[in-house]
Amino acid sequence: MCCASYGITDSDSGDANLKTGDAGDLVKYCSDECQPNHRPHQEAVCKETAAELRDEMLFKQPESSHMGDCPICCLPHSINSDKATVMSCCGKSICDGCDYANRSRETASSLHHVCLFCRQPRSTTKEDYHLQIKERAAANDPVALQWIGMKRCDTGDFKGAFEYWTKAAELGNASAHYNLSILYQEGLDVEKDEKKEVYHLEEAAIAGHPQARCNLAGYEWRNERFDRAVKHWIIAANLGYDDSIQRLKESYKEGQVSKEDFAGALRAHYAAVNATKSPKREAAEKYLAKNAHRIVY
């Protein structure tokens, strides 16, 4: 180990040991005077290293989308949130296939409808559903906080939505991060702030939110950082996001994407979409298309 400012080693400095700097054991100095002299250089290095580490996190392919897996069948959820139901009792998201199969079984056997995950009786009215969601929000359930934020937003209460989404985002909810990015982009009850918009998009993208990833790609493309934009679209395509495939197709025609990368993204997109399919989910989709029986609170 040597002094970061003068290059003096422990042996060169005699009996005096090198002093630890602000960066901990990574940087040492031979005297108290060396540290302030070296600080401007060290700050630049730290900033560059932080940016590299951030990019490493940002461009790592997520194992799954922000929707995760259905806790019953363990298959990946569709990135279309309309194909799953959030249980107000436990906050778990159950895919339509499992929900439909369970409801059919209960109806055929004249059983009471219960949650497939926690086995609690399911809410039968809008009021009961909202009450249970509020109880979970009071217990800092990020899914419930995000849900209430959406309801506030739907009524034009952007200030209330911001408060709930901020709490949910602090607890790691990707959808809340994405929604906050929209508020900062549009200036809805907050000042427009591109830096905060991009931060929340990045947090959502890291957590597997494909729409946030595509919005980031658009931001990079507008700033002529085409290679970064393409990386974002490929990651979103690998999660099964249709819009990213269209963007990659257009970029391929413009020569911004190689044939190999485009073909790889197509294969990964196809595999991701197929992974979310099952006979139960297909049966539920057919039933809901004919009966429109989904209860939306």
Coordinates of C-alpha atoms in Angstrom, one line a residue:
M1 CA 0.0 0.0 0.0
C2 CA 1.3 3.5 -0.8
C3 CA 0.3 7.1 -0.3
A4 CA -2.3 8.0 -2.9
S5 CA -0.9 11.5 -3.3
Y6 CA 2.9 11.0 -3.3
G7 CA 3.3 7.2 -3.8
I8 CA 5.3 6.8 -0.6
T9 CA 5.0 3.2 0.8
D10 CA 4.9 2.1 4.4
S11 CA 8.6 1.1 4.2
D12 CA 9.5 4.5 2.8
S13 CA 7.8 6.4 5.6
G14 CA 9.8 4.7 8.3
D15 CA 7.9 3.9 11.5
A16 CA 4.9 6.0 10.6
N17 CA 2.0 4.0 9.2
L18 CA 0.0 5.4 6.3
K19 CA -3.2 7.2 7.4
T20 CA -6.6 6.0 6.2
G21 CA -8.5 8.4 4.0
D22 CA -12.3 9.1 3.7
A23 CA -12.6 6.2 1.3
G24 CA -11.6 3.7 4.0
D25 CA -8.9 1.2 3.5
L26 CA -9.0 1.7 -0.3
V27 CA -7.1 5.0 -0.1
K28 CA -4.2 5.9 2.3
Y29 CA -2.0 9.0 2.8
C30 CA 1.4 9.5 4.3
S31 CA 0.3 12.7 6.2
D32 CA -2.7 14.8 7.0
E33 CA -1.6 17.4 4.4
C34 CA -1.7 14.9 1.5
Q35 CA -5.4 14.1 1.8
P36 CA -6.8 17.6 1.0
N37 CA -4.3 18.0 -1.8
H38 CA -5.5 14.7 -3.4
R39 CA -9.2 15.1 -2.7
P40 CA -10.2 16.7 -6.1
H41 CA -8.6 13.8 -7.9
Q42 CA -10.1 11.2 -5.6
E43 CA -13.6 12.7 -5.8
A44 CA -13.4 12.4 -9.6
V45 CA -12.2 8.7 -9.4
C46 CA -15.0 7.9 -6.9
K47 CA -17.6 9.5 -9.1
E48 CA -16.4 7.5 -12.1
T49 CA -16.3 4.3 -10.1
A50 CA -19.8 4.9 -8.7
A51 CA -21.1 5.4 -12.3
E52 CA -19.5 2.2 -13.4
L53 CA -21.1 0.2 -10.5
R54 CA -24.4 1.8 -11.3
D55 CA -24.3 0.8 -14.9
E56 CA -23.3 -2.7 -13.9
M57 CA -26.5 -2.9 -11.9
L58 CA -28.6 -1.2 -14.5
F59 CA -27.6 -3.3 -17.4
K60 CA -27.7 -6.7 -15.6
Q61 CA -30.5 -8.8 -17.0
P62 CA -33.2 -9.3 -14.3
E63 CA -34.1 -12.9 -13.5
S64 CA -37.8 -12.0 -14.0
S65 CA -40.1 -9.1 -14.5
H66 CA -41.3 -6.9 -11.7
M67 CA -44.4 -9.0 -11.6
G68 CA -42.5 -12.1 -10.3
D69 CA -44.1 -15.5 -10.2
C70 CA -47.6 -16.7 -9.2
P71 CA -47.2 -18.1 -5.7
I72 CA -49.5 -21.0 -6.5
C73 CA -48.4 -22.4 -9.9
C74 CA -44.9 -20.9 -9.6
L75 CA -45.0 -19.8 -13.3
P76 CA -43.9 -16.3 -14.2
H77 CA -46.6 -13.8 -14.3
S78 CA -47.5 -12.1 -17.5
I79 CA -46.1 -8.6 -17.7
N80 CA -49.8 -7.6 -18.3
S81 CA -51.0 -6.9 -14.8
D82 CA -54.6 -7.4 -15.9
K83 CA -53.9 -11.1 -16.1
A84 CA -53.6 -11.5 -12.3
T85 CA -55.6 -10.5 -9.2
V86 CA -54.1 -8.9 -6.1
M87 CA -55.5 -10.5 -3.0
S88 CA -56.7 -7.9 -0.5
C89 CA -56.2 -10.2 2.4
C90 CA -52.5 -11.0 1.9
G91 CA -51.4 -8.8 -1.0
K92 CA -50.3 -11.7 -3.1
S93 CA -50.8 -11.6 -6.9
I94 CA -52.6 -14.7 -8.1
C95 CA -52.6 -15.5 -11.9
D96 CA -55.9 -15.8 -13.6
G97 CA -55.3 -19.5 -14.4
C98 CA -55.0 -20.5 -10.7
D99 CA -57.8 -18.1 -9.6
Y100 CA -60.2 -19.4 -12.3
A101 CA -59.4 -23.0 -11.5
N102 CA -60.0 -22.5 -7.8
R103 CA -63.2 -20.6 -8.3
S104 CA -64.5 -23.3 -10.6
R105 CA -63.7 -26.0 -8.0
E106 CA -65.3 -24.0 -5.2
T107 CA -68.5 -23.3 -7.2
A108 CA -68.8 -26.9 -8.3
S109 CA -68.5 -28.1 -4.7
S110 CA -70.7 -25.3 -3.2
L111 CA -67.7 -24.0 -1.1
H112 CA -67.0 -20.5 0.1
H113 CA -64.5 -18.6 -1.9
V114 CA -61.2 -18.3 -0.1
C115 CA -57.8 -16.9 -1.0
L116 CA -55.6 -19.5 -2.6
F117 CA -52.5 -18.3 -0.7
C118 CA -53.6 -17.5 2.9
R119 CA -56.9 -19.4 2.8
Q120 CA -58.8 -16.4 4.3
P121 CA -62.4 -15.7 3.0
R122 CA -62.3 -13.4 0.0
S123 CA -63.9 -10.0 0.1
T124 CA -67.3 -10.0 -1.6
T125 CA -67.8 -6.3 -1.8
K126 CA -65.9 -3.3 -3.0
E127 CA -66.0 -1.8 0.5
D128 CA -64.5 -4.9 2.1
Y129 CA -61.8 -5.1 -0.5
H130 CA -60.8 -1.4 0.1
L131 CA -60.9 -1.9 3.8
Q132 CA -58.5 -4.8 3.7
I133 CA -56.2 -3.0 1.3
K134 CA -56.1 0.0 3.7
E135 CA -55.2 -2.3 6.6
R136 CA -52.3 -3.8 4.7
A137 CA -51.2 -0.3 3.7
A138 CA -51.2 0.7 7.4
A139 CA -48.9 -2.3 7.9
N140 CA -46.5 -0.9 5.2
D141 CA -47.3 -3.5 2.5
P142 CA -45.8 -1.9 -0.6
V143 CA -48.3 -3.6 -2.9
A144 CA -51.2 -2.0 -0.9
L145 CA -49.5 1.4 -0.8
Q146 CA -49.0 1.2 -4.6
W147 CA -52.6 0.2 -5.1
I148 CA -53.9 3.1 -3.0
G149 CA -51.6 5.5 -4.9
M150 CA -53.2 4.3 -8.2
K151 CA -56.7 5.0 -6.8
R152 CA -55.6 8.5 -5.7
C153 CA -54.1 9.1 -9.1
D154 CA -57.3 8.0 -10.8
T155 CA -59.3 10.7 -8.9
G156 CA -56.8 13.4 -9.8
D157 CA -55.3 13.5 -6.3
F158 CA -51.6 13.5 -7.5
K159 CA -50.4 14.8 -4.1
G160 CA -51.9 11.8 -2.3
A161 CA -50.6 9.4 -5.0
F162 CA -47.1 10.9 -4.6
E163 CA -47.1 10.2 -0.9
Y164 CA -48.3 6.6 -1.2
W165 CA -46.0 5.9 -4.1
T166 CA -43.0 7.4 -2.3
K167 CA -43.6 5.0 0.6
A168 CA -44.0 2.0 -1.7
A169 CA -40.9 3.0 -3.6
E170 CA -38.9 3.2 -0.4
L171 CA -40.0 -0.4 0.2
G172 CA -38.7 -1.5 -3.2
N173 CA -41.9 -1.5 -5.3
A174 CA -41.0 -1.2 -8.9
S175 CA -44.4 0.0 -10.1
A176 CA -44.3 2.8 -7.6
H177 CA -40.9 3.9 -8.9
Y178 CA -42.2 3.9 -12.4
N179 CA -45.3 5.9 -11.5
L180 CA -43.1 8.5 -9.6
S181 CA -41.1 8.9 -12.8
I182 CA -44.3 9.8 -14.7
L183 CA -45.2 12.4 -12.0
Y184 CA -41.7 14.0 -12.4
Q185 CA -41.9 13.8 -16.2
E186 CA -45.3 15.5 -16.4
G187 CA -44.9 17.8 -13.4
L188 CA -48.1 16.5 -11.7
D189 CA -48.2 18.2 -8.3
V190 CA -44.4 18.1 -8.3
E191 CA -41.8 20.2 -10.2
K192 CA -40.6 18.7 -13.4
D193 CA -37.3 17.1 -12.7
E194 CA -35.5 15.0 -15.3
K195 CA -32.8 13.8 -12.9
K196 CA -35.4 12.4 -10.5
E197 CA -37.4 11.0 -13.4
V198 CA -34.4 9.1 -14.6
Y199 CA -33.5 7.9 -11.1
H200 CA -36.9 6.3 -10.6
L201 CA -36.9 4.8 -14.1
E202 CA -33.6 3.2 -13.3
E203 CA -34.8 1.9 -10.0
A204 CA -37.8 0.4 -11.7
A205 CA -35.8 -1.0 -14.5
I206 CA -33.3 -2.7 -12.2
A207 CA -36.3 -4.4 -10.5
G208 CA -37.5 -5.8 -13.8
H209 CA -40.1 -3.2 -15.0
P210 CA -40.0 -3.4 -18.8
Q211 CA -41.9 -0.2 -19.5
A212 CA -39.5 1.8 -17.3
R213 CA -36.7 0.1 -19.3
C214 CA -38.2 1.2 -22.6
N215 CA -38.7 4.8 -21.3
L216 CA -35.0 4.8 -20.3
A217 CA -34.1 3.6 -23.8
G218 CA -36.1 6.5 -25.3
Y219 CA -34.2 8.9 -23.0
E220 CA -30.9 7.5 -24.1
W221 CA -31.9 7.6 -27.7
R222 CA -32.9 11.2 -27.6
N223 CA -29.5 12.0 -26.1
E224 CA -27.8 10.0 -29.0
R225 CA -26.5 7.3 -26.7
F226 CA -27.7 4.7 -29.1
D227 CA -25.7 1.8 -27.6
R228 CA -27.2 2.3 -24.2
A229 CA -30.7 2.5 -25.7
V230 CA -30.3 -0.7 -27.6
K231 CA -29.1 -2.5 -24.4
H232 CA -32.3 -1.4 -22.6
W233 CA -34.5 -2.6 -25.4
I234 CA -32.8 -6.0 -25.5
I235 CA -33.2 -6.4 -21.8
A236 CA -36.9 -5.5 -22.0
A237 CA -37.4 -7.9 -24.9
N238 CA -35.8 -10.7 -22.9
L239 CA -38.6 -10.0 -20.3
G240 CA -41.2 -10.5 -23.0
Y241 CA -42.1 -6.9 -23.7
D242 CA -43.6 -6.5 -27.2
D243 CA -42.9 -2.8 -27.7
S244 CA -39.1 -3.3 -27.3
I245 CA -39.2 -5.8 -30.2
Q246 CA -40.7 -3.2 -32.4
R247 CA -38.1 -0.7 -31.4
L248 CA -35.3 -3.2 -32.0
K249 CA -36.7 -4.0 -35.4
E250 CA -36.7 -0.3 -36.4
S251 CA -33.1 0.1 -35.0
Y252 CA -32.0 -3.0 -36.9
K253 CA -33.2 -1.4 -40.1
E254 CA -31.3 1.7 -39.3
G255 CA -28.1 -0.4 -38.7
Q256 CA -28.0 0.3 -34.9
V257 CA -28.6 -3.3 -34.0
S258 CA -26.6 -6.3 -35.3
K259 CA -28.4 -9.2 -36.9
E260 CA -27.2 -11.6 -34.2
D261 CA -28.4 -9.3 -31.3
F262 CA -31.8 -8.9 -33.0
A263 CA -32.2 -12.6 -33.6
G264 CA -31.2 -13.3 -30.0
A265 CA -33.7 -10.8 -28.6
L266 CA -36.5 -12.4 -30.7
R267 CA -35.7 -15.8 -29.4
A268 CA -35.5 -14.6 -25.8
H269 CA -38.8 -12.7 -26.2
Y270 CA -40.5 -15.7 -27.5
A271 CA -39.2 -17.9 -24.7
A272 CA -40.3 -15.3 -22.0
V273 CA -43.8 -15.1 -23.4
N274 CA -44.2 -18.8 -23.7
A275 CA -43.0 -19.3 -20.1
T276 CA -46.1 -17.4 -18.9
K277 CA -48.5 -19.7 -20.7
S278 CA -50.3 -22.7 -19.3
P279 CA -53.5 -24.7 -20.1
K280 CA -55.2 -23.2 -16.9
R281 CA -54.3 -19.6 -18.0
E282 CA -55.6 -20.2 -21.5
A283 CA -58.9 -21.6 -20.1
A284 CA -59.2 -18.6 -17.9
E285 CA -58.6 -16.2 -20.7
K286 CA -61.2 -17.8 -22.9
Y287 CA -63.7 -17.8 -20.0
L288 CA -63.1 -14.1 -19.1
A289 CA -63.3 -13.1 -22.8
K290 CA -66.8 -14.6 -23.0
N291 CA -68.1 -13.7 -19.6
A292 CA -66.2 -10.6 -18.5
H293 CA -66.5 -11.9 -15.0
R294 CA -63.4 -10.3 -13.6
I295 CA -64.2 -8.2 -10.5
V296 CA -62.3 -4.9 -10.7
Y297 CA -62.2 -2.8 -7.5

